[in-house]
Amino acid sequence: MSQKVGDNDHYKYVQNFECPFFPCHEEIDLDDFNCLFCYCPLYMLGKDCGGNFRIIDENIKDCSNCSIPHRISKRDFIQKKLVENVIPLTALKMKNKKDH
């Protein structure tokens, strides 16, 4: 277990050794490898995700070089981005639903 994750933080990471793709990013040290966000929850933020992506064919977002969602050390970054971007949208949607 990574030293970045304390005894009370076990819910912040998981490693799925039985996944046929594990590890999907071999450049990440296993002490920092996290399968919690197997699919990146920040993908929907497009160019504002904060990750290492490239755009191919003018409109396809290629995130294959990004390891942010697979690092234990980046969990708090992901959580912060979700709080800043997704929660306000959800609140707005709920407000609009009440208004109609």
mmCIF file of C-alpha atoms in Angstrom:
data_model
loop_
_atom_site.group_PDB
_atom_site.id
_atom_site.type_symbol
_atom_site.label_atom_id
_atom_site.label_comp_id
_atom_site.label_asym_id
_atom_site.label_seq_id
_atom_site.Cartn_x
_atom_site.Cartn_y
_atom_site.Cartn_z
ATOM 1 C CA MET A 1 0.000 0.000 0.000
ATOM 2 C CA SER A 2 1.170 3.468 -0.793
ATOM 3 C CA GLN A 3 2.424 5.645 2.012
ATOM 4 C CA LYS A 4 0.163 8.345 0.555
ATOM 5 C CA VAL A 5 -2.873 6.414 1.816
ATOM 6 C CA GLY A 6 -3.291 6.146 5.562
ATOM 7 C CA ASP A 7 -4.912 3.335 7.536
ATOM 8 C CA ASN A 8 -8.239 5.184 7.621
ATOM 9 C CA ASP A 9 -8.207 5.982 3.898
ATOM 10 C CA HIS A 10 -8.693 2.458 2.533
ATOM 11 C CA TYR A 11 -11.878 3.525 0.740
ATOM 12 C CA LYS A 12 -9.864 5.894 -1.477
ATOM 13 C CA TYR A 13 -8.239 3.211 -3.581
ATOM 14 C CA VAL A 14 -8.601 -0.276 -4.982
ATOM 15 C CA GLN A 15 -6.373 -2.459 -7.107
ATOM 16 C CA ASN A 16 -8.064 -5.057 -9.282
ATOM 17 C CA PHE A 17 -5.345 -7.630 -9.870
ATOM 18 C CA GLU A 18 -7.813 -9.873 -11.721
ATOM 19 C CA CYS A 19 -8.585 -7.269 -14.378
ATOM 20 C CA PRO A 20 -7.234 -8.478 -17.748
ATOM 21 C CA PHE A 21 -5.833 -4.984 -18.350
ATOM 22 C CA PHE A 22 -4.087 -4.588 -14.982
ATOM 23 C CA PRO A 23 -1.963 -2.596 -14.923
ATOM 24 C CA CYS A 24 -3.337 -0.534 -17.789
ATOM 25 C CA HIS A 25 -0.587 2.072 -17.303
ATOM 26 C CA GLU A 26 2.656 0.203 -16.712
ATOM 27 C CA GLU A 27 4.586 3.440 -16.104
ATOM 28 C CA ILE A 28 2.801 3.958 -12.762
ATOM 29 C CA ASP A 29 4.466 2.537 -9.672
ATOM 30 C CA LEU A 30 2.128 -0.051 -8.126
ATOM 31 C CA ASP A 31 2.373 1.795 -4.801
ATOM 32 C CA ASP A 32 0.552 4.695 -6.486
ATOM 33 C CA PHE A 33 -1.721 2.679 -8.794
ATOM 34 C CA ASN A 34 -5.461 3.088 -8.262
ATOM 35 C CA CYS A 35 -8.298 1.330 -10.080
ATOM 36 C CA LEU A 36 -11.012 3.320 -8.287
ATOM 37 C CA PHE A 37 -11.562 5.499 -11.362
ATOM 38 C CA CYS A 38 -11.101 2.861 -14.043
ATOM 39 C CA TYR A 39 -12.948 5.149 -16.432
ATOM 40 C CA CYS A 40 -12.094 8.788 -15.903
ATOM 41 C CA PRO A 41 -14.945 10.785 -14.368
ATOM 42 C CA LEU A 42 -13.337 13.971 -15.705
ATOM 43 C CA TYR A 43 -13.620 12.982 -19.369
ATOM 44 C CA MET A 44 -16.909 14.863 -19.668
ATOM 45 C CA LEU A 45 -15.160 18.133 -18.787
ATOM 46 C CA GLY A 46 -13.508 18.137 -22.206
ATOM 47 C CA LYS A 47 -10.501 20.438 -22.438
ATOM 48 C CA ASP A 48 -10.984 21.521 -18.804
ATOM 49 C CA CYS A 49 -10.334 18.065 -17.327
ATOM 50 C CA GLY A 50 -6.762 18.903 -16.347
ATOM 51 C CA GLY A 51 -5.346 15.709 -17.820
ATOM 52 C CA ASN A 52 -2.766 14.826 -20.442
ATOM 53 C CA PHE A 53 -4.889 14.352 -23.561
ATOM 54 C CA ARG A 54 -4.713 15.169 -27.237
ATOM 55 C CA ILE A 55 -7.365 15.894 -29.830
ATOM 56 C CA ILE A 56 -7.285 13.748 -32.939
ATOM 57 C CA ASP A 57 -9.344 14.170 -36.099
ATOM 58 C CA GLU A 58 -10.493 17.574 -34.794
ATOM 59 C CA ASN A 59 -13.042 16.250 -32.296
ATOM 60 C CA ILE A 60 -11.875 13.007 -30.679
ATOM 61 C CA LYS A 61 -10.366 13.295 -27.215
ATOM 62 C CA ASP A 62 -7.581 10.733 -26.779
ATOM 63 C CA CYS A 63 -6.690 10.218 -23.116
ATOM 64 C CA SER A 64 -4.465 7.173 -23.555
ATOM 65 C CA ASN A 65 -1.396 9.077 -22.288
ATOM 66 C CA CYS A 66 -3.148 10.340 -19.154
ATOM 67 C CA SER A 67 -2.609 8.518 -15.880
ATOM 68 C CA ILE A 68 -4.388 10.941 -13.520
ATOM 69 C CA PRO A 69 -7.388 8.701 -12.742
ATOM 70 C CA HIS A 70 -5.073 5.768 -12.049
ATOM 71 C CA ARG A 71 -2.913 7.413 -9.389
ATOM 72 C CA ILE A 72 -3.769 7.268 -5.703
ATOM 73 C CA SER A 73 -1.996 10.599 -5.352
ATOM 74 C CA LYS A 74 -4.471 12.243 -7.787
ATOM 75 C CA ARG A 75 -7.719 11.158 -6.086
ATOM 76 C CA ASP A 76 -8.105 14.469 -4.260
ATOM 77 C CA PHE A 77 -7.491 16.349 -7.533
ATOM 78 C CA ILE A 78 -10.312 14.391 -9.186
ATOM 79 C CA GLN A 79 -12.632 14.929 -6.254
ATOM 80 C CA LYS A 80 -11.954 18.678 -6.285
ATOM 81 C CA LYS A 81 -12.624 18.918 -10.045
ATOM 82 C CA LEU A 82 -15.901 17.042 -9.593
ATOM 83 C CA VAL A 83 -16.973 19.327 -6.750
ATOM 84 C CA GLU A 84 -16.093 22.424 -8.784
ATOM 85 C CA ASN A 85 -17.740 21.303 -12.021
ATOM 86 C CA VAL A 86 -20.280 18.523 -11.631
ATOM 87 C CA ILE A 87 -22.007 19.344 -8.356
ATOM 88 C CA PRO A 88 -22.940 22.897 -9.465
ATOM 89 C CA LEU A 89 -24.435 21.482 -12.681
ATOM 90 C CA THR A 90 -26.440 18.930 -10.721
ATOM 91 C CA ALA A 91 -27.720 21.614 -8.355
ATOM 92 C CA LEU A 92 -28.710 23.808 -11.308
ATOM 93 C CA LYS A 93 -30.537 20.937 -12.957
ATOM 94 C CA MET A 94 -32.445 20.198 -9.750
ATOM 95 C CA LYS A 95 -33.332 23.889 -9.343
ATOM 96 C CA ASN A 96 -34.601 24.063 -12.917
ATOM 97 C CA LYS A 97 -36.665 20.949 -12.318
ATOM 98 C CA LYS A 98 -38.334 22.572 -9.280
ATOM 99 C CA ASP A 99 -39.051 25.765 -11.242
ATOM 100 C CA HIS A 100 -41.030 23.895 -13.909
#
